[in-house]
Amino acid sequence: MVDFVNIIRPDDWHLHFRDGVMLETVVPYTAKVFGRAIVMPNLVPPVVDAVMMRSYRDRILAAAEGTSFKPLMVLYLTDDTSVQDVVDAKEAGATAFKLYPAGATTNSASGVTDISKVADVLEKMQELEIRLCVHGEVTRPEVDIFDREKLFIDEVLSSIRKQFPDLKIVMEHVTTSEGVDFVLETENMGATITIQHLMINRNHMLVGGIQPHYYCLPVPKRNIHQQRLREVATSGSEKFFLGTDSAPHLRGDKESACGCAGVFNAPRAIEMYTQVFDEMDALPNLKAFASINGPKFYGLPVNDEYITIDRVEPYDNPPEIPLRNNSASIVPFSPPGGICWKIREWCKKRGNR
Ligand code: NCD
Ligand code: ZN
């Protein structure tokens, strides 16, 4: 039995840092392990232009001080995004735009109401080689929440794909077999997969009482979808890469009569992915998923450091993590049965082994 793994320092291709004291609290968990992260723009108000993006990047870098972490910035696509916004974003170093269908998830009220409204913007992104990150769920109220991803593919994504065949699109946090199939059979498409969608299904969230800290969007699906995600993530296919979708909320906002969606999984994230690859007997494929496929899709070099992760006795994340100013707390994600891998060394330069 393998009792440690060495991999190139990983990146996180989808997460939420928020702002203010929450940002200061959560950034270090990511920055000490991951080389880079795609930072989602769904702040209130959302990050919609290059000026907001630059200032948000500076706040993240301040919170990551003392590390070599590099945030990769994403702008929030709205009905009002202009072609000039895309040009300015490219110049300011933006990596991608994020398409939220209006109302799909936390802080998505400013999202796009109709794809035809952003056609010229998508055209420009294709030309300038800026990636499009997609929250793939329709939002019509009559559509069952468990079917929203499949319908998004049929009704929206297929037509974006046909209209802009060279635009590189990431289907964020894919959760269904249908989503996996679409990504596998479509050119210029990749997908991120979260820890929670690999480790839990809807039973974990709903059986024996509602577990608010397992509730996120897209909502965890039935176990056959979870199984498909576990197979494809660990298969070595270069279309799938690590994106935690770590999305911290205050404990009180999750444990509420109307609890909000989002799982804070940044603490011990790489350890939990390692655990899934181990359970699937696929540890040799971890480095592709965590450290190589993402940079390749985004046209970036891989990191030049490595990390070592050891097999250990099962443990849980702490039951809660206080904000830096102690005003409230966040509950980190722990899988059923605990975590049984732990980082030994952080970010050693390759060659120093
Ligand atoms: C995210 C959040 O809280 O910002 N929530 C979630 O459940 N994943 C938004 C998102 O990525 O959908
Ligand atoms: Zn997200």
Short mmCIF file of C-alpha atoms and ligand atoms in Angstrom, two decimals:
data_model
loop_
_atom_site.label_atom_id
_atom_site.label_comp_id
_atom_site.label_asym_id
_atom_site.label_seq_id
_atom_site.Cartn_x
_atom_site.Cartn_y
_atom_site.Cartn_z
CA MET A 1 0.00 0.00 0.00
CA VAL A 2 1.31 3.43 -0.99
CA ASP A 3 1.73 5.62 2.08
CA PHE A 4 2.69 8.92 0.49
CA VAL A 5 2.39 10.76 -2.83
CA ASN A 6 4.49 13.50 -4.41
CA ILE A 7 2.78 15.75 -6.90
CA ILE A 8 3.49 18.99 -8.71
CA ARG A 9 1.99 21.83 -6.68
CA PRO A 10 -1.72 21.84 -7.62
CA ASP A 11 -4.00 24.71 -8.70
CA ASP A 12 -7.66 25.29 -7.86
CA TRP A 13 -9.63 26.16 -11.00
CA HIS A 14 -12.80 27.38 -9.21
CA LEU A 15 -13.31 28.94 -5.80
CA HIS A 16 -14.86 31.81 -3.86
CA PHE A 17 -12.85 34.02 -1.51
CA ARG A 18 -15.53 36.66 -0.76
CA ASP A 19 -14.21 39.95 0.64
CA GLY A 20 -13.26 41.78 3.85
CA VAL A 21 -12.64 39.71 6.97
CA MET A 22 -13.96 36.54 5.29
CA LEU A 23 -11.37 36.96 2.54
CA GLU A 24 -8.60 37.49 5.08
CA THR A 25 -9.70 34.36 6.96
CA VAL A 26 -10.03 31.95 4.04
CA VAL A 27 -7.27 32.95 1.57
CA PRO A 28 -4.37 31.46 3.62
CA TYR A 29 -5.90 27.95 3.47
CA THR A 30 -5.69 28.05 -0.32
CA ALA A 31 -2.55 30.15 -0.73
CA LYS A 32 -0.26 27.88 1.27
CA VAL A 33 -1.11 24.79 -0.81
CA PHE A 34 -2.26 25.84 -4.27
CA GLY A 35 -0.06 27.71 -6.74
CA ARG A 36 -2.96 29.51 -8.43
CA ALA A 37 -6.72 29.70 -8.19
CA ILE A 38 -9.51 30.92 -10.42
CA VAL A 39 -11.33 33.37 -8.17
CA MET A 40 -15.06 33.69 -8.78
CA PRO A 41 -16.45 37.22 -9.13
CA ASN A 42 -19.84 36.85 -7.39
CA LEU A 43 -19.22 39.51 -4.76
CA VAL A 44 -21.91 41.98 -3.79
CA PRO A 45 -21.72 44.00 -6.03
CA PRO A 46 -20.15 41.62 -8.58
CA VAL A 47 -16.73 42.14 -10.16
CA VAL A 48 -17.84 43.35 -13.59
CA ASP A 49 -14.96 45.38 -14.99
CA ALA A 50 -11.19 45.68 -15.09
CA VAL A 51 -11.07 48.41 -12.43
CA MET A 52 -12.97 46.30 -9.90
CA MET A 53 -10.93 43.27 -10.86
CA ARG A 54 -7.59 44.98 -10.27
CA SER A 55 -8.62 46.19 -6.86
CA TYR A 56 -10.04 42.78 -5.86
CA ARG A 57 -6.79 41.13 -6.99
CA ASP A 58 -4.81 43.53 -4.77
CA ARG A 59 -6.97 42.64 -1.75
CA ILE A 60 -6.42 38.92 -2.40
CA LEU A 61 -2.66 39.38 -2.79
CA ALA A 62 -2.56 41.30 0.50
CA ALA A 63 -4.35 38.41 2.23
CA ALA A 64 -1.90 35.92 0.67
CA GLU A 65 1.20 37.82 1.77
CA GLY A 66 4.20 35.62 2.49
CA THR A 67 3.18 33.01 -0.10
CA SER A 68 3.82 32.74 -3.84
CA PHE A 69 0.11 32.22 -4.55
CA LYS A 70 -1.22 33.82 -7.74
CA PRO A 71 -4.94 34.62 -8.08
CA LEU A 72 -6.35 34.21 -11.61
CA MET A 73 -9.11 36.74 -12.05
CA VAL A 74 -12.54 36.24 -13.57
CA LEU A 75 -15.09 38.88 -14.53
CA TYR A 76 -18.80 38.48 -14.04
CA LEU A 77 -20.72 38.47 -17.31
CA THR A 78 -23.94 40.51 -17.25
CA ASP A 79 -26.47 41.60 -19.88
CA ASP A 80 -24.58 44.92 -19.90
CA THR A 81 -21.03 43.60 -20.43
CA SER A 82 -19.60 45.35 -23.51
CA VAL A 83 -17.02 44.32 -26.09
CA GLN A 84 -14.80 47.08 -24.67
CA ASP A 85 -15.08 45.44 -21.21
CA VAL A 86 -13.61 42.27 -22.75
CA VAL A 87 -10.74 44.20 -24.35
CA ASP A 88 -10.03 46.02 -21.06
CA ALA A 89 -10.23 42.77 -19.09
CA LYS A 90 -7.71 41.09 -21.38
CA GLU A 91 -5.34 44.02 -20.98
CA ALA A 92 -5.71 43.92 -17.18
CA GLY A 93 -4.74 40.22 -17.19
CA ALA A 94 -8.16 38.58 -16.70
CA THR A 95 -8.19 34.83 -17.25
CA ALA A 96 -11.89 34.25 -17.88
CA PHE A 97 -15.44 35.52 -17.74
CA LYS A 98 -18.07 33.71 -15.66
CA LEU A 99 -21.52 33.09 -17.03
CA TYR A 100 -24.16 32.79 -14.32
CA PRO A 101 -27.69 32.36 -15.61
CA ALA A 102 -29.58 35.02 -13.63
CA GLY A 103 -30.76 33.55 -10.32
CA ALA A 104 -28.91 30.22 -10.65
CA THR A 105 -26.99 30.39 -7.37
CA THR A 106 -25.60 32.54 -4.54
CA ASN A 107 -25.23 36.19 -5.62
CA SER A 108 -26.21 35.59 -9.24
CA ALA A 109 -29.01 38.16 -9.53
CA SER A 110 -26.96 40.22 -12.03
CA GLY A 111 -26.38 37.20 -14.27
CA VAL A 112 -27.25 36.88 -17.94
CA THR A 113 -30.97 36.70 -18.75
CA ASP A 114 -30.59 35.69 -22.42
CA ILE A 115 -27.48 34.48 -24.26
CA SER A 116 -28.36 36.55 -27.34
CA LYS A 117 -27.65 39.65 -25.24
CA VAL A 118 -23.97 38.69 -24.89
CA ALA A 119 -23.31 37.23 -28.36
CA ASP A 120 -20.91 40.01 -29.44
CA VAL A 121 -19.08 39.71 -26.11
CA LEU A 122 -18.62 35.94 -26.53
CA GLU A 123 -17.35 36.56 -30.05
CA LYS A 124 -14.70 38.92 -28.69
CA MET A 125 -13.72 36.45 -25.95
CA GLN A 126 -13.24 33.80 -28.60
CA GLU A 127 -11.03 36.15 -30.61
CA LEU A 128 -8.91 37.23 -27.61
CA GLU A 129 -8.69 33.67 -26.23
CA ILE A 130 -10.29 34.45 -22.90
CA ARG A 131 -11.93 31.40 -21.35
CA LEU A 132 -15.65 31.17 -20.55
CA CYS A 133 -16.51 29.56 -17.20
CA VAL A 134 -20.12 28.44 -17.06
CA HIS A 135 -22.49 27.75 -14.17
CA GLY A 136 -24.48 25.14 -16.07
CA GLU A 137 -28.01 25.25 -14.70
CA VAL A 138 -31.23 26.63 -16.13
CA THR A 139 -33.25 28.71 -13.70
CA ARG A 140 -36.84 28.42 -14.92
CA PRO A 141 -38.90 27.78 -11.78
CA GLU A 142 -40.84 24.86 -13.29
CA VAL A 143 -37.63 22.87 -13.90
CA ASP A 144 -36.84 20.41 -11.13
CA ILE A 145 -33.60 21.32 -9.34
CA PHE A 146 -32.14 17.87 -10.05
CA ASP A 147 -32.69 18.32 -13.83
CA ARG A 148 -31.28 21.82 -14.20
CA GLU A 149 -27.83 20.82 -15.42
CA LYS A 150 -29.10 18.48 -18.12
CA LEU A 151 -31.54 21.07 -19.46
CA PHE A 152 -28.85 23.74 -19.49
CA ILE A 153 -26.78 21.55 -21.82
CA ASP A 154 -29.72 20.93 -24.16
CA GLU A 155 -31.09 24.47 -24.17
CA VAL A 156 -28.08 26.77 -23.74
CA LEU A 157 -24.64 25.19 -23.80
CA SER A 158 -25.07 23.25 -27.07
CA SER A 159 -26.03 26.41 -28.90
CA ILE A 160 -23.15 28.48 -27.43
CA ARG A 161 -20.87 25.65 -28.50
CA LYS A 162 -22.21 25.69 -32.08
CA GLN A 163 -22.09 29.47 -32.40
CA PHE A 164 -18.57 29.83 -30.98
CA PRO A 165 -16.75 26.57 -31.73
CA ASP A 166 -13.28 27.95 -30.87
CA LEU A 167 -14.26 29.49 -27.53
CA LYS A 168 -12.73 27.40 -24.74
CA ILE A 169 -15.49 26.68 -22.23
CA VAL A 170 -15.26 25.20 -18.73
CA MET A 171 -18.37 23.56 -17.40
CA GLU A 172 -17.87 24.43 -13.75
CA HIS A 173 -18.62 21.89 -11.01
CA VAL A 174 -20.10 19.24 -13.29
CA THR A 175 -22.45 16.96 -11.32
CA THR A 176 -24.24 14.62 -13.72
CA SER A 177 -23.52 11.78 -16.15
CA GLU A 178 -25.10 13.89 -18.89
CA GLY A 179 -22.68 16.73 -18.14
CA VAL A 180 -19.72 14.34 -18.20
CA ASP A 181 -20.85 12.90 -21.57
CA PHE A 182 -21.22 16.35 -23.08
CA VAL A 183 -17.75 17.39 -21.97
CA LEU A 184 -16.20 14.16 -23.26
CA GLU A 185 -17.76 14.41 -26.70
CA THR A 186 -17.33 18.17 -27.30
CA GLU A 187 -14.27 20.01 -28.61
CA ASN A 188 -12.74 22.85 -26.60
CA MET A 189 -14.68 21.85 -23.46
CA GLY A 190 -13.27 21.07 -20.03
CA ALA A 191 -14.88 20.70 -16.62
CA THR A 192 -14.00 21.19 -12.98
CA ILE A 193 -15.13 18.69 -10.35
CA THR A 194 -15.53 19.54 -6.67
CA ILE A 195 -14.54 17.47 -3.66
CA GLN A 196 -18.04 17.34 -2.29
CA HIS A 197 -19.56 16.01 -5.52
CA LEU A 198 -16.93 13.24 -5.45
CA MET A 199 -17.40 12.44 -1.76
CA ILE A 200 -21.13 12.80 -1.17
CA ASN A 201 -24.46 12.27 -2.92
CA ARG A 202 -27.93 13.52 -2.05
CA ASN A 203 -28.41 10.85 0.59
CA HIS A 204 -25.56 12.25 2.65
CA MET A 205 -27.28 15.63 2.50
CA LEU A 206 -30.84 14.48 3.24
CA VAL A 207 -31.00 11.12 5.04
CA GLY A 208 -31.16 11.22 8.83
CA GLY A 209 -31.86 14.95 8.90
CA ILE A 210 -30.87 17.84 6.63
CA GLN A 211 -27.13 18.48 6.66
CA PRO A 212 -26.78 22.18 5.84
CA HIS A 213 -23.01 21.97 5.52
CA TYR A 214 -23.39 19.51 2.64
CA TYR A 215 -25.80 21.77 0.75
CA CYS A 216 -24.36 23.44 -2.33
CA LEU A 217 -25.26 24.21 -5.92
CA PRO A 218 -25.44 22.45 -8.24
CA VAL A 219 -27.18 20.27 -5.68
CA PRO A 220 -25.51 16.88 -5.04
CA LYS A 221 -27.23 14.26 -7.21
CA ARG A 222 -28.01 10.55 -6.81
CA ASN A 223 -25.22 8.05 -6.19
CA ILE A 224 -24.97 6.85 -9.82
CA HIS A 225 -23.93 10.37 -10.86
CA GLN A 226 -21.46 10.56 -7.99
CA GLN A 227 -19.98 7.26 -9.14
CA ARG A 228 -19.62 8.53 -12.72
CA LEU A 229 -17.85 11.66 -11.47
CA ARG A 230 -15.47 9.55 -9.39
CA GLU A 231 -14.67 7.38 -12.41
CA VAL A 232 -14.08 10.21 -14.85
CA ALA A 233 -12.12 12.43 -12.43
CA THR A 234 -9.71 9.62 -11.65
CA SER A 235 -9.57 8.23 -15.23
CA GLY A 236 -6.67 10.40 -16.39
CA SER A 237 -8.83 12.19 -19.03
CA GLU A 238 -7.32 15.61 -19.60
CA LYS A 239 -10.74 17.25 -19.89
CA PHE A 240 -11.33 17.18 -16.13
CA PHE A 241 -9.49 19.15 -13.50
CA LEU A 242 -9.54 20.21 -9.89
CA GLY A 243 -11.93 23.00 -8.87
CA THR A 244 -12.96 22.94 -5.23
CA ASP A 245 -15.79 25.49 -5.47
CA SER A 246 -14.86 26.31 -1.88
CA ALA A 247 -17.66 28.76 -1.01
CA PRO A 248 -17.57 29.94 2.60
CA HIS A 249 -20.68 31.23 4.35
CA LEU A 250 -21.10 32.22 7.98
CA ARG A 251 -22.25 29.35 10.18
CA GLY A 252 -25.45 31.19 11.04
CA ASP A 253 -26.32 31.69 7.37
CA LYS A 254 -25.99 27.95 6.69
CA GLU A 255 -27.76 26.77 9.86
CA SER A 256 -30.88 28.76 9.20
CA ALA A 257 -34.52 28.30 8.16
CA CYS A 258 -33.38 29.32 4.66
CA GLY A 259 -29.81 28.02 4.64
CA CYS A 260 -27.63 29.22 1.78
CA ALA A 261 -25.76 27.10 -0.77
CA GLY A 262 -22.01 26.64 -0.62
CA VAL A 263 -19.47 24.36 1.05
CA PHE A 264 -16.22 25.65 2.57
CA ASN A 265 -13.76 22.93 1.63
CA ALA A 266 -10.45 24.82 1.29
CA PRO A 267 -8.96 23.35 4.51
CA ARG A 268 -7.50 19.94 3.59
CA ALA A 269 -8.80 20.16 0.02
CA ILE A 270 -5.89 18.41 -1.69
CA GLU A 271 -5.94 15.75 1.01
CA MET A 272 -9.60 14.96 0.30
CA TYR A 273 -9.02 14.69 -3.45
CA THR A 274 -6.06 12.39 -2.74
CA GLN A 275 -8.39 10.24 -0.65
CA VAL A 276 -10.84 9.84 -3.53
CA PHE A 277 -8.05 8.87 -5.96
CA ASP A 278 -6.79 6.36 -3.41
CA GLU A 279 -10.27 4.88 -2.92
CA MET A 280 -10.56 4.54 -6.71
CA ASP A 281 -7.14 2.89 -6.90
CA ALA A 282 -5.97 5.71 -9.16
CA LEU A 283 -3.29 7.61 -7.21
CA PRO A 284 -1.01 7.75 -10.30
CA ASN A 285 -3.64 9.93 -12.04
CA LEU A 286 -3.88 12.50 -9.22
CA LYS A 287 -1.17 14.73 -10.64
CA ALA A 288 -2.90 15.04 -14.02
CA PHE A 289 -6.20 16.07 -12.42
CA ALA A 290 -4.72 18.35 -9.76
CA SER A 291 -1.65 19.86 -11.42
CA ILE A 292 -1.46 19.34 -15.19
CA ASN A 293 -4.86 19.26 -16.95
CA GLY A 294 -5.96 22.68 -15.68
CA PRO A 295 -2.87 24.63 -16.80
CA LYS A 296 -3.03 22.83 -20.14
CA PHE A 297 -6.63 23.85 -20.73
CA TYR A 298 -5.89 27.45 -19.73
CA GLY A 299 -2.66 27.59 -21.78
CA LEU A 300 -0.46 28.17 -18.73
CA PRO A 301 2.73 26.45 -17.51
CA VAL A 302 2.53 23.91 -14.68
CA ASN A 303 3.87 25.00 -11.28
CA ASP A 304 7.56 24.47 -10.56
CA GLU A 305 7.17 23.25 -6.97
CA TYR A 306 5.90 20.01 -5.51
CA ILE A 307 4.05 18.80 -2.41
CA THR A 308 4.12 15.55 -0.47
CA ILE A 309 0.94 14.08 1.03
CA ASP A 310 1.01 11.23 3.60
CA ARG A 311 -1.52 8.57 4.48
CA VAL A 312 -2.51 9.09 8.16
CA GLU A 313 -5.12 7.90 10.67
CA PRO A 314 -8.59 9.35 9.88
CA TYR A 315 -9.30 12.79 11.32
CA ASP A 316 -11.94 15.50 10.84
CA ASN A 317 -11.52 19.16 10.03
CA PRO A 318 -12.12 21.35 13.12
CA PRO A 319 -15.86 21.76 13.82
CA GLU A 320 -15.61 25.46 13.07
CA ILE A 321 -13.08 28.12 12.13
CA PRO A 322 -13.42 31.61 13.61
CA LEU A 323 -13.22 34.67 11.41
CA ARG A 324 -10.01 36.66 11.90
CA ASN A 325 -11.86 39.22 14.01
CA ASN A 326 -13.71 36.48 15.97
CA SER A 327 -17.08 38.00 15.06
CA ALA A 328 -18.52 34.70 13.74
CA SER A 329 -17.37 31.34 12.37
CA ILE A 330 -17.34 29.13 9.29
CA VAL A 331 -17.84 25.35 9.30
CA PRO A 332 -15.35 23.51 7.06
CA PHE A 333 -16.41 20.48 5.01
CA SER A 334 -15.51 17.07 6.46
CA PRO A 335 -16.48 13.94 4.54
CA PRO A 336 -18.43 11.12 6.18
CA GLY A 337 -15.77 8.88 7.76
CA GLY A 338 -13.11 11.57 8.02
CA ILE A 339 -9.95 12.49 6.12
CA CYS A 340 -6.98 10.12 6.00
CA TRP A 341 -4.32 12.04 4.11
CA LYS A 342 -2.25 15.00 5.31
CA ILE A 343 0.28 17.32 3.65
CA ARG A 344 3.81 16.77 4.90
CA GLU A 345 5.68 19.41 2.94
CA TRP A 346 4.38 22.56 1.40
CA CYS A 347 5.69 23.78 -1.89
CA LYS A 348 9.26 22.67 -2.18
CA LYS A 349 11.08 23.70 -5.35
CA ARG A 350 11.44 20.78 -7.72
CA GLY A 351 14.97 19.46 -7.49
CA ASN A 352 15.13 20.05 -3.72
CA ARG A 353 13.72 16.64 -2.95
C1 NCD B 1 -21.50 29.35 -4.54
C2 NCD B 1 -21.41 30.56 -3.61
O1 NCD B 1 -21.79 30.43 -2.44
O2 NCD B 1 -20.92 31.62 -4.04
N1 NCD B 1 -22.39 28.40 -3.96
C3 NCD B 1 -22.41 27.07 -4.19
O3 NCD B 1 -23.28 26.39 -3.66
N2 NCD B 1 -21.51 26.49 -4.97
C4 NCD B 1 -21.92 29.77 -5.91
C5 NCD B 1 -21.73 28.71 -6.95
O4 NCD B 1 -20.61 28.35 -7.32
O5 NCD B 1 -22.73 28.21 -7.46
ZN ZN B 2 -18.71 28.34 -7.30
#
